[in-house]
mmCIF file of C-alpha atoms and ligand atoms in Angstrom:
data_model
loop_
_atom_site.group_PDB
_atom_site.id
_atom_site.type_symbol
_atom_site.label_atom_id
_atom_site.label_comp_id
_atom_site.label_asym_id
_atom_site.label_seq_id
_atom_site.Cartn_x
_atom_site.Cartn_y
_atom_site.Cartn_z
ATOM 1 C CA UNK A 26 -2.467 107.305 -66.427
ATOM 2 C CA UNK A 27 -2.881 103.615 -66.873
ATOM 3 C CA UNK A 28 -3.369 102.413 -70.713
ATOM 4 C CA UNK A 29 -6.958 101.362 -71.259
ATOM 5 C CA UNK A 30 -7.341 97.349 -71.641
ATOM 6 C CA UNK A 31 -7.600 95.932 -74.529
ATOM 7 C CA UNK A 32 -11.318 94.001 -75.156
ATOM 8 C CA UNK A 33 -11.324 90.282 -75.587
ATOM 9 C CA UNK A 34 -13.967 88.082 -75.779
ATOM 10 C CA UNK A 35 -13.353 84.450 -74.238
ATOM 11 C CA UNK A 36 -15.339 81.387 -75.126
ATOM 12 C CA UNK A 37 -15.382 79.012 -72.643
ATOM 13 C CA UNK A 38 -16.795 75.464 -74.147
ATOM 14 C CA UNK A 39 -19.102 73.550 -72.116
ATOM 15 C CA UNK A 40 -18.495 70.498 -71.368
ATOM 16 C CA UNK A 41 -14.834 70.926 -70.466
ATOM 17 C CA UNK A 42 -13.176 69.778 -67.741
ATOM 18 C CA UNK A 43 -13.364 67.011 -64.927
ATOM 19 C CA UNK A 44 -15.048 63.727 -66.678
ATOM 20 C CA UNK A 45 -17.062 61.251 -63.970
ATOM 21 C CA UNK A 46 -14.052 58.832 -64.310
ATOM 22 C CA UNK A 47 -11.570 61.411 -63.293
ATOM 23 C CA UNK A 48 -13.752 62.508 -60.454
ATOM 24 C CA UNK A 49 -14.087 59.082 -58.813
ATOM 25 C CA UNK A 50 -10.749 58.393 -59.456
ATOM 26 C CA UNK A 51 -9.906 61.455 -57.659
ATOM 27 C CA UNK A 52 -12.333 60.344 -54.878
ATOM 28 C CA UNK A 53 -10.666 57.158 -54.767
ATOM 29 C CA UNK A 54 -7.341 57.909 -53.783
ATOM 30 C CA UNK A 55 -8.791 60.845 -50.988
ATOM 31 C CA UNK A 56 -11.212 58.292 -49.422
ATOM 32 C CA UNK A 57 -8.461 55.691 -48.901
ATOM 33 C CA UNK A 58 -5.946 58.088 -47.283
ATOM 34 C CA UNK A 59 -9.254 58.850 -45.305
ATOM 35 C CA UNK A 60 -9.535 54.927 -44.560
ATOM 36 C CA UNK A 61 -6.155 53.924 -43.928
ATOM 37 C CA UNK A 62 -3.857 56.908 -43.721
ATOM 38 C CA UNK A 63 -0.766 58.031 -45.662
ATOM 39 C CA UNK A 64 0.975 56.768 -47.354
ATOM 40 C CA UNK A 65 -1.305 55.272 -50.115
ATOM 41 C CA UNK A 66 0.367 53.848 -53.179
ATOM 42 C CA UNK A 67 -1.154 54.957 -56.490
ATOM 43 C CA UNK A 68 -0.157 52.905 -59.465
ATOM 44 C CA UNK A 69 0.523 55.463 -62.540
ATOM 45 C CA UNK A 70 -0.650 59.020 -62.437
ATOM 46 C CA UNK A 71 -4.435 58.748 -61.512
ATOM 47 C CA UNK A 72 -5.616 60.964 -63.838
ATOM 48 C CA UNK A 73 -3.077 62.679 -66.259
ATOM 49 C CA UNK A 74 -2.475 65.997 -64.515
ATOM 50 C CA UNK A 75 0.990 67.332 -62.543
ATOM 51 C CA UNK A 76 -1.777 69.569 -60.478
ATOM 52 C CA UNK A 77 -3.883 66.577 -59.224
ATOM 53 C CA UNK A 78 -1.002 64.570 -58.579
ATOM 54 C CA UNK A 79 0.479 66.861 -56.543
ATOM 55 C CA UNK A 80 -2.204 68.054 -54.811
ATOM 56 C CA UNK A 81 -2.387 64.434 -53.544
ATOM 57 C CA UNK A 82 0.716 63.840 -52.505
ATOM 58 C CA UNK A 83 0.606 66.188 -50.614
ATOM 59 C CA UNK A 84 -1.801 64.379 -48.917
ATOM 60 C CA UNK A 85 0.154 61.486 -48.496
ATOM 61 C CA UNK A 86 -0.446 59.345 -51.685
ATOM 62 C CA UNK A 87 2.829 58.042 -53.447
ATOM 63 C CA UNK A 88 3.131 57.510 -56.783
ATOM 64 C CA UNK A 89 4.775 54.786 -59.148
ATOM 65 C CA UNK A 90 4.839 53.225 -61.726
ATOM 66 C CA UNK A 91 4.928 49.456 -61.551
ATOM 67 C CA UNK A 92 3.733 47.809 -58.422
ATOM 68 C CA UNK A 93 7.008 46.367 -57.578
ATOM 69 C CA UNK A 94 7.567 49.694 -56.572
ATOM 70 C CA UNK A 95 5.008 49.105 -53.890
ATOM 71 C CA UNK A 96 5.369 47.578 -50.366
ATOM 72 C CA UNK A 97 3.197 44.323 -49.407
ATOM 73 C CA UNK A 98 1.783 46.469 -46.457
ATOM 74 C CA UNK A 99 0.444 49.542 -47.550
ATOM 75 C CA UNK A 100 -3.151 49.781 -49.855
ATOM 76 C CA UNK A 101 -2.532 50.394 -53.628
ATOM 77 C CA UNK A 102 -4.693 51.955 -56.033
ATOM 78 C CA UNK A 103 -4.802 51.469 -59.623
ATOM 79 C CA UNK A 104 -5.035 54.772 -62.103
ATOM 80 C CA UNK A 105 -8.119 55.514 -64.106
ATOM 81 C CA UNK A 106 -6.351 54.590 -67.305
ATOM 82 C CA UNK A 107 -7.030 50.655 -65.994
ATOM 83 C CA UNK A 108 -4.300 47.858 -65.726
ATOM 84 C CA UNK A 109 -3.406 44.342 -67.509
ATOM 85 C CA UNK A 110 -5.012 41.581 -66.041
ATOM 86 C CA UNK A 111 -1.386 40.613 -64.241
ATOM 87 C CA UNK A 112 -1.565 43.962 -62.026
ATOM 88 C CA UNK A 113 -4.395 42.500 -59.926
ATOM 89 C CA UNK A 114 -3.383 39.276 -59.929
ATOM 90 C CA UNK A 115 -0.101 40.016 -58.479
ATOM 91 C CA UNK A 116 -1.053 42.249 -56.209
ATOM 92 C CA UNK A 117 -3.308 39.152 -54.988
ATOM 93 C CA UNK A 118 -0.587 36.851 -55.157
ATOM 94 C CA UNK A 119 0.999 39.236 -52.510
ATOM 95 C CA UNK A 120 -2.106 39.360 -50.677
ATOM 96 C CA UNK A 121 -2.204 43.588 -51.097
ATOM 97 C CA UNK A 122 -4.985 45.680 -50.119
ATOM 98 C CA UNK A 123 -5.691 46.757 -53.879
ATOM 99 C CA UNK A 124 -8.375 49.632 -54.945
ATOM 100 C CA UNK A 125 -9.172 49.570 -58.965
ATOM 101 C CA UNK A 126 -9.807 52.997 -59.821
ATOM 102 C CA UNK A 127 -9.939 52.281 -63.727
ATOM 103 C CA UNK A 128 -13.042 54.067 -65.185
ATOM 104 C CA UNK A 129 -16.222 52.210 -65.681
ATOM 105 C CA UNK A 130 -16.149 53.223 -69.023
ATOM 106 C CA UNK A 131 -12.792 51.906 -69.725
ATOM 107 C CA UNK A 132 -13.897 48.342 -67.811
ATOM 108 C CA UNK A 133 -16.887 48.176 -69.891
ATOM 109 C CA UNK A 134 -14.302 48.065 -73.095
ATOM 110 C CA UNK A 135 -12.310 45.419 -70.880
ATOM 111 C CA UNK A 136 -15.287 43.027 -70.955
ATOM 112 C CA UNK A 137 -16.276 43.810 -74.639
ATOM 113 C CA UNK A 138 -12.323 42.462 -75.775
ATOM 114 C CA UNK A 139 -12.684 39.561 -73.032
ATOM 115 C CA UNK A 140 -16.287 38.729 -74.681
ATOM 116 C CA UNK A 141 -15.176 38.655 -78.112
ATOM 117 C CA UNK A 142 -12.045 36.302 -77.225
ATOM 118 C CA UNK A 143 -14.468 34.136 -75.216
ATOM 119 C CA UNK A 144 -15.884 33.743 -79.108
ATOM 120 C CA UNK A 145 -13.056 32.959 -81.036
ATOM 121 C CA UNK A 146 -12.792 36.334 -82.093
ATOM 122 C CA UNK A 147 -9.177 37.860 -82.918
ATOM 123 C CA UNK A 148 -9.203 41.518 -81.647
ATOM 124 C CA UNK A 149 -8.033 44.568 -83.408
ATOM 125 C CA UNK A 150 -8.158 47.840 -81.086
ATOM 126 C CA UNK A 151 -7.479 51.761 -82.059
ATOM 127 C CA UNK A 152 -5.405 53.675 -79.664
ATOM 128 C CA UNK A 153 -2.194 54.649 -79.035
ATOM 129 C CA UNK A 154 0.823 52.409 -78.522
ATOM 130 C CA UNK A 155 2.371 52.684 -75.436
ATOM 131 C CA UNK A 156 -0.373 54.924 -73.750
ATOM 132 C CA UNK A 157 -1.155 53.472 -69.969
ATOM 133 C CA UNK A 158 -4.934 53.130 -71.195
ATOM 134 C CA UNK A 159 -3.997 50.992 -74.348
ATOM 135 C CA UNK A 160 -1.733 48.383 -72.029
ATOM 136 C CA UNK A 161 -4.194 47.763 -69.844
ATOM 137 C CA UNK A 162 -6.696 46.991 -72.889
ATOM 138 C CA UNK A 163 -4.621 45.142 -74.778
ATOM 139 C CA UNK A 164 -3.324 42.962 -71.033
ATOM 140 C CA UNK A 165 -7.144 41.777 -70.808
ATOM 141 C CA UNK A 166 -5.961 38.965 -73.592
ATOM 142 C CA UNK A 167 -3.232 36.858 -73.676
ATOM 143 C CA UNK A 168 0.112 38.149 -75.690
ATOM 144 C CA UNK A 169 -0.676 37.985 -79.315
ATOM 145 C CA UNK A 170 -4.279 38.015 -79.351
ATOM 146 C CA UNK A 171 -4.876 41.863 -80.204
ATOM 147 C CA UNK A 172 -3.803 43.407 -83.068
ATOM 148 C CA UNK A 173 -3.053 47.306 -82.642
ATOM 149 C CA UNK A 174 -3.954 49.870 -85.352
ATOM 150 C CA UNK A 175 -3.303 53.737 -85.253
ATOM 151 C CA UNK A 176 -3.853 55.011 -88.458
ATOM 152 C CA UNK A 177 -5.636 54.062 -91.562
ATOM 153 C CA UNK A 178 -2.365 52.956 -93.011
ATOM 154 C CA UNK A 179 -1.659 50.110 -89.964
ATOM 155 C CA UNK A 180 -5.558 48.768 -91.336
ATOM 156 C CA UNK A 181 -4.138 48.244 -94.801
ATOM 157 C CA UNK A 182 -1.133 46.316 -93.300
ATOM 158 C CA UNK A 183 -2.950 44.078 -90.612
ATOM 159 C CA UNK A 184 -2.540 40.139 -91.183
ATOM 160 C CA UNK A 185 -5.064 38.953 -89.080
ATOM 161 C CA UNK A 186 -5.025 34.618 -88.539
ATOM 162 C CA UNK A 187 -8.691 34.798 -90.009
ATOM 163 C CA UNK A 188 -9.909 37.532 -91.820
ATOM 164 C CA UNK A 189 -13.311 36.344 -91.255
ATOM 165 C CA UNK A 190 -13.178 36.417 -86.902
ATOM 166 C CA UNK A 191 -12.495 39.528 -86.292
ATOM 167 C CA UNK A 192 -13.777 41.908 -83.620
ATOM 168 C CA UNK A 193 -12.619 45.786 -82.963
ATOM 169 C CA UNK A 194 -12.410 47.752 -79.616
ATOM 170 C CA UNK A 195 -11.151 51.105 -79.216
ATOM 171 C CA UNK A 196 -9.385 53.531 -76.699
ATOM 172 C CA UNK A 197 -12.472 55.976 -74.479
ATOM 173 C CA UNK A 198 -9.807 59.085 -75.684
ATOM 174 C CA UNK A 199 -9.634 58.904 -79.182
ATOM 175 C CA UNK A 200 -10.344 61.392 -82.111
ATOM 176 C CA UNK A 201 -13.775 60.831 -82.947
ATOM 177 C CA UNK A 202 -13.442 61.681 -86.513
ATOM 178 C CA UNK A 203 -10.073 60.041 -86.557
ATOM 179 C CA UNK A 204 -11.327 56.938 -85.606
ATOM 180 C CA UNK A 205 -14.251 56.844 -87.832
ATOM 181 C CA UNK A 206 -12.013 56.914 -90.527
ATOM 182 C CA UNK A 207 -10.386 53.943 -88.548
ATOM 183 C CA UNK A 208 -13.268 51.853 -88.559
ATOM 184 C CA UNK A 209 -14.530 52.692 -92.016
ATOM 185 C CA UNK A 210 -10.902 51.244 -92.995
ATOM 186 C CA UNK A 211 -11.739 48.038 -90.542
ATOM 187 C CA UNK A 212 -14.894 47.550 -92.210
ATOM 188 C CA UNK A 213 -14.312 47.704 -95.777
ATOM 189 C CA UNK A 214 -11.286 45.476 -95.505
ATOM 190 C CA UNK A 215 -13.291 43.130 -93.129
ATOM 191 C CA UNK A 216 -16.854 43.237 -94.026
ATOM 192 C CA UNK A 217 -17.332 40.644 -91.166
ATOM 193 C CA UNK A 218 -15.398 42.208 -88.042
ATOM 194 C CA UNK A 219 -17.924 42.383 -85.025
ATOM 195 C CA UNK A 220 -17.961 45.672 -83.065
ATOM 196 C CA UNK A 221 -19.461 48.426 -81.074
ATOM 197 C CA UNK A 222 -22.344 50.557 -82.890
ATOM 198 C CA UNK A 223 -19.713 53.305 -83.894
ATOM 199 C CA UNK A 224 -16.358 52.848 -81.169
ATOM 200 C CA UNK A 225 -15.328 53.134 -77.576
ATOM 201 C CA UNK A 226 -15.391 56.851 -77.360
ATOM 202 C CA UNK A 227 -16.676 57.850 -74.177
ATOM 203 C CA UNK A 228 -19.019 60.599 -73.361
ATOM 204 C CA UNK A 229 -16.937 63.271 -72.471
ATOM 205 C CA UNK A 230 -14.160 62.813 -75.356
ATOM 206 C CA UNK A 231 -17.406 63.187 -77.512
ATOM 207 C CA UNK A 232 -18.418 65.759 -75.966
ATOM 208 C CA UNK A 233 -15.762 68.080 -75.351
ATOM 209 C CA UNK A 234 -14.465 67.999 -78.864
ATOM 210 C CA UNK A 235 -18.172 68.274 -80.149
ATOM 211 C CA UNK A 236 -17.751 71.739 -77.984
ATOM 212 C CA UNK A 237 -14.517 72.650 -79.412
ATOM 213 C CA UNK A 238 -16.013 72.317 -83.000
ATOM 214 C CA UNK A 239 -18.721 75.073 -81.698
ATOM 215 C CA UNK A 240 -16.714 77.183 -81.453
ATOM 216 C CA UNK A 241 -13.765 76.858 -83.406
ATOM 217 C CA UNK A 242 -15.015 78.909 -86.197
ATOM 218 C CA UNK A 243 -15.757 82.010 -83.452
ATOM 219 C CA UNK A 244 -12.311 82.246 -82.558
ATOM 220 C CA UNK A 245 -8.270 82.947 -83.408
ATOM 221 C CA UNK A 246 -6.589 81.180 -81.268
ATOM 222 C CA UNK A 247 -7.895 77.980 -78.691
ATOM 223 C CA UNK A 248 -6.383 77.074 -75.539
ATOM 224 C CA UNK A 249 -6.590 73.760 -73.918
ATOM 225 C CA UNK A 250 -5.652 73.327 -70.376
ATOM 226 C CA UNK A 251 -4.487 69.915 -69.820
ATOM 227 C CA UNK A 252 -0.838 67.949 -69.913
ATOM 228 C CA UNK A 253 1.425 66.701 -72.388
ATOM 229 C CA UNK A 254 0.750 63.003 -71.286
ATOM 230 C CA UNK A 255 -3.323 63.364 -72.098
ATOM 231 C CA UNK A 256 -4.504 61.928 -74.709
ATOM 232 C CA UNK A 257 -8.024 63.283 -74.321
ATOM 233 C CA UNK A 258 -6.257 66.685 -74.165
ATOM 234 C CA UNK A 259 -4.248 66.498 -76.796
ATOM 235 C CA UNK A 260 -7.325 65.668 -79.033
ATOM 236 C CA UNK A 261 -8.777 68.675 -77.996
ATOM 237 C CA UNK A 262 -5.578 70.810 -79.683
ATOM 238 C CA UNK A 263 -5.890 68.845 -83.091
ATOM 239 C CA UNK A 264 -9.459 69.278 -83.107
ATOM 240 C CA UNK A 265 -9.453 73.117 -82.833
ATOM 241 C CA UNK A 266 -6.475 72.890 -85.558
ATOM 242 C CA UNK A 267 -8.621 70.781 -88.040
ATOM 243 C CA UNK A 268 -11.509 72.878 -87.274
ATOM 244 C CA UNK A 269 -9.383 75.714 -88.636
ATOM 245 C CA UNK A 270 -8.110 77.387 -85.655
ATOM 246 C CA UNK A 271 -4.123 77.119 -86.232
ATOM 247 C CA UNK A 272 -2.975 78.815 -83.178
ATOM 248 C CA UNK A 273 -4.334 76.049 -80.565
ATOM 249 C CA UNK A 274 -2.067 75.132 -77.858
ATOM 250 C CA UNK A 275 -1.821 72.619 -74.860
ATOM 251 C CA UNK A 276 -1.518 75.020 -71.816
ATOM 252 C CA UNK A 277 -0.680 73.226 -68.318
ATOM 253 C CA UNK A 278 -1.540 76.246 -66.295
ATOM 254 C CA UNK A 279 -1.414 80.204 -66.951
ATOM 255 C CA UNK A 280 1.890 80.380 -66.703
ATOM 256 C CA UNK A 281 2.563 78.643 -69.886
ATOM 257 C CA UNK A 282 0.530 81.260 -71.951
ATOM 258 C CA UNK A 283 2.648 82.913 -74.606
ATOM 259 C CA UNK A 284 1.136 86.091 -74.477
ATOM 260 C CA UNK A 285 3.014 87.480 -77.160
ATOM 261 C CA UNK A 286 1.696 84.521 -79.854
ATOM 262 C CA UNK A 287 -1.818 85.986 -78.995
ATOM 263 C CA UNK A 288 -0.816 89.566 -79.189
ATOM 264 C CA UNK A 289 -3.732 91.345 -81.365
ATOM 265 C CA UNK A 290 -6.268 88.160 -81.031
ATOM 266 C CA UNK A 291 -9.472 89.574 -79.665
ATOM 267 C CA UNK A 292 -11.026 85.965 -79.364
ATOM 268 C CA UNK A 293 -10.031 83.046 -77.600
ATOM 269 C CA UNK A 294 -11.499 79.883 -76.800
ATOM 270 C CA UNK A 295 -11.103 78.083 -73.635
ATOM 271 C CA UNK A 296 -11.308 74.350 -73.029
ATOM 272 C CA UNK A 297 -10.327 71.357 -70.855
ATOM 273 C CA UNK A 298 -9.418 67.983 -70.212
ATOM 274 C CA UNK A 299 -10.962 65.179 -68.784
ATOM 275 C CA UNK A 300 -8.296 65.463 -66.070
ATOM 276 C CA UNK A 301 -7.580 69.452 -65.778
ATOM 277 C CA UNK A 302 -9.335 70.615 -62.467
ATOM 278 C CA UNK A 303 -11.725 73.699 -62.888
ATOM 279 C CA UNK A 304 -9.572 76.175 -60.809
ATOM 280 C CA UNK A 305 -6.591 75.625 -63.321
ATOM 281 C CA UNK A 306 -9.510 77.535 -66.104
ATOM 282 C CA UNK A 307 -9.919 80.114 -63.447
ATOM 283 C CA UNK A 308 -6.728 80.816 -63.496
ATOM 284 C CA UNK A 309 -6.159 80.889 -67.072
ATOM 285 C CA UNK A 310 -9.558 83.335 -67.150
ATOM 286 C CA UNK A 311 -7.991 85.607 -64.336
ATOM 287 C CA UNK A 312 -4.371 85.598 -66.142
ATOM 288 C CA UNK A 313 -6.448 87.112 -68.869
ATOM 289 C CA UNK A 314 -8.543 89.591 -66.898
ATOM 290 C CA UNK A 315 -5.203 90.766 -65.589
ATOM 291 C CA UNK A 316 -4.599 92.108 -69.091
ATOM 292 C CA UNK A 317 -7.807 92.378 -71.001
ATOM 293 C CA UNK A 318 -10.724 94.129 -71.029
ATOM 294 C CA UNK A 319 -12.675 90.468 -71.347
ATOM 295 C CA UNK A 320 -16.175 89.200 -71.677
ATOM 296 C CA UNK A 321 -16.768 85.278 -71.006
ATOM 297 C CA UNK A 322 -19.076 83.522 -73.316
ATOM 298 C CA UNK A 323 -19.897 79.885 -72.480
ATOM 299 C CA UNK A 324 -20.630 77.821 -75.290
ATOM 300 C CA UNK A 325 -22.875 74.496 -74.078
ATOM 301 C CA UNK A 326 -23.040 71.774 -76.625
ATOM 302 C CA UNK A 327 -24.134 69.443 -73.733
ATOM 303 C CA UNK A 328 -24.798 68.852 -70.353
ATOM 304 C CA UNK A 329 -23.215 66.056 -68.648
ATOM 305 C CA UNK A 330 -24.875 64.886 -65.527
ATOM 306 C CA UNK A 331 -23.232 61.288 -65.056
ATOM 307 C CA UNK A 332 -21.856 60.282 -61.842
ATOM 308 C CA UNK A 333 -19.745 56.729 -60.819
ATOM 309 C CA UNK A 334 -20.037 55.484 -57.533
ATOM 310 C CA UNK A 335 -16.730 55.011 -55.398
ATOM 311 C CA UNK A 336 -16.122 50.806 -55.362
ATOM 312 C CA UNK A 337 -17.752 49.722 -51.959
ATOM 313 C CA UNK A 338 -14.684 49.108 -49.628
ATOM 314 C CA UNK A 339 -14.751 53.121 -49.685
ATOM 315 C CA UNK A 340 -18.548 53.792 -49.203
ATOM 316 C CA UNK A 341 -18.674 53.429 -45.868
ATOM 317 C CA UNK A 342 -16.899 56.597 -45.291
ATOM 318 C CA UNK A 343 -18.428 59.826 -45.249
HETATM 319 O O1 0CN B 403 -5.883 62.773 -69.169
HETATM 320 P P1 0CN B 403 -6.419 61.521 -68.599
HETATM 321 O O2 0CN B 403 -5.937 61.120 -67.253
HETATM 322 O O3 0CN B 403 -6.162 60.284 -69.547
HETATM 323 P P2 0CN B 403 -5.982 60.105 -71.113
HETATM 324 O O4 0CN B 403 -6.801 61.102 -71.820
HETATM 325 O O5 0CN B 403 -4.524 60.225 -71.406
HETATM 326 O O6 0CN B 403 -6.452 58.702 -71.365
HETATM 327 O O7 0CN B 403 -8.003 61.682 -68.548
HETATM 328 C C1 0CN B 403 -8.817 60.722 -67.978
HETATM 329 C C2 0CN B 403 -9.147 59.708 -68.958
HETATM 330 C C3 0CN B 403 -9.164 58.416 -68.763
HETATM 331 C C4 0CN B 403 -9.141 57.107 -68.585
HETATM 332 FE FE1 SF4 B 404 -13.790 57.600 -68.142
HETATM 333 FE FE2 SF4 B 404 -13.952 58.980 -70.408
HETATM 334 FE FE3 SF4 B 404 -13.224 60.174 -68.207
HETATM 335 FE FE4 SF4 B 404 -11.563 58.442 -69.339
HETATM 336 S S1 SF4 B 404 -12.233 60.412 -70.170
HETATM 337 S S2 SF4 B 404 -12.030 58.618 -67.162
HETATM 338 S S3 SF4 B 404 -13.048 56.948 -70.144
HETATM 339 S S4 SF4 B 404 -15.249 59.234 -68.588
#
């Protein structure tokens, strides 16, 4: 006779998953193999997941990473994460069919740093060096004209040219608590930097980590589906961890489950990333079915009903 299953409870967190940005980006790249056929170029991973990008190349789309790489005939599209200002402009200069699929949320942070230069203002922006998101940001401005911090430690070590004309920007995929410490560094240092009410943050980084903090305390072990390369993911992990959940792990897809780390955990909490697509949870929550007794419990901090629109060369088509 078969061994009863084990129980296990499951908490999924709500929001998780696909962000607005992601989805349009998405949309983006499918529309224009609609429009003009394979192959489209896509500048950088559109959104930060192997399953996404695969899934459209498969469909034709070709990936790179500069747009040298790219041919002067064939449409290009630029990732979510958004570009320097010399991406577009060379891709003019070589009179390319380009699509900008950077997130509106990320553009709006790309006018805030161009604003505050427009007003004499040095910059200083939180984020990660070398992350696509942070290059683009920082390529709004001429060389030399934004100052990157990371920790509290890099505030205490800035020389700014005037201490006085300052302003602050921040990556959308940051730690929120993280960077609050950030800012509260910025400020004290600076009484007179300029800035946003509280930071860049975007929606859904708030609001999936705001989820993860539910229900962090209910649970032994957290995983979050999403890739090595996402920063928005990888926030997810250290939140559970600070929240007190030590066992929480960045999962790709179910078959990167250790099974044998979560041997004798009864519950288990489930999230996202902005870019992990919903039938890479279902296959984590089937994986688990396959060898638990298990009860789903969906834990909804929020509900997200934002939507971006597709730029217009793409609206036309159905
Ligand atoms: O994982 P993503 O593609 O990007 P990061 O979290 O690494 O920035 O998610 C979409 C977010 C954006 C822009
Ligand atoms: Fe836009 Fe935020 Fe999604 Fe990034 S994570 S694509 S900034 S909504």
């Amino acid at each position: 006779m078969e061994h009863a299953k084990p129980p296990l409870t499951l908490f999924l967190a709500a929001p998780r998953g696909f962000c607005a940005g992601v989805d349009r980006a998405i949309k983006i790249v499918e529309m224009a193999l609609q429009k003009w056929g394979a192959p489209v170029y896509v500048r950088h991973e559109i959104v930060h997941n192997k399953y996404v990008v695969d899934s459209l190349r498969a469909q034709g789309a070709v990936f790179v990473e500069e747009l040298e790489e790219c041919p002067d005939d064939r449409p290009v599209i630029f990732s979510a994460h958004g570009v320097p200002r010399s991406v577009p402009a060379e891709a003019r200069r070589r009179d390319m069919v380009f699509v900008d699929a950077t997130c509106p949320l990320v553009s709006k942070v790309h006018m805030e740093a161009a604003r505050h230069h427009a007003d004499g203002l040095q910059l200083v922006m939180i984020g990660h060096a070398g992350h696509p998101e942070v290059l683009g940001t920082m390529g709004q401005l001429p060389e030399g004209e934004v100052i990157l911090v990371e920790t509290v430690d890099d505030v205490a070590r800035m020389c700014p040219r005037d201490p006085a004309r300052l302003a602050f920007i921040t990556q959308t995929t940051l730690s929120v608590d993280d960077t609050a410490a950030i800012v509260a560094a910025l400020q004290a240092r600076f009484p007179e930097i300029v800035g946003p009410a509280k930071e860049d943050i975007c929606y859904a980084t708030t609001n999936r980590q705001a989820a993860v903090k539910a229900i962090a305390p209910r649970i032994e072990a957290l995983l979050v589906i999403g890739a090595q390369n996402s920063s928005n993911s990888k926030r997810l992990v250290e939140v559970g961890r600070a929240e007190g959940c030590n066992y929480s792990q960045l999962v790709m897809r179910a078959d990167q489950i250790d099974w044998r780390a979560i041997e004798g955990v009864r519950h288990v909490g489930v999230t996202a990333g902005a870019s992990a697509p919903e039938v890479l949870i279902d296959e984590v929550i089937d994986a688990f079915r396959a060898r638990y007794e298990v009860t789903v419990e969906i834990v909804e901090t929020a509900q997200e009903n934002i939507e971006f629109k597709v730029p217009r060369v793409l609206r036309q088509i159905a």
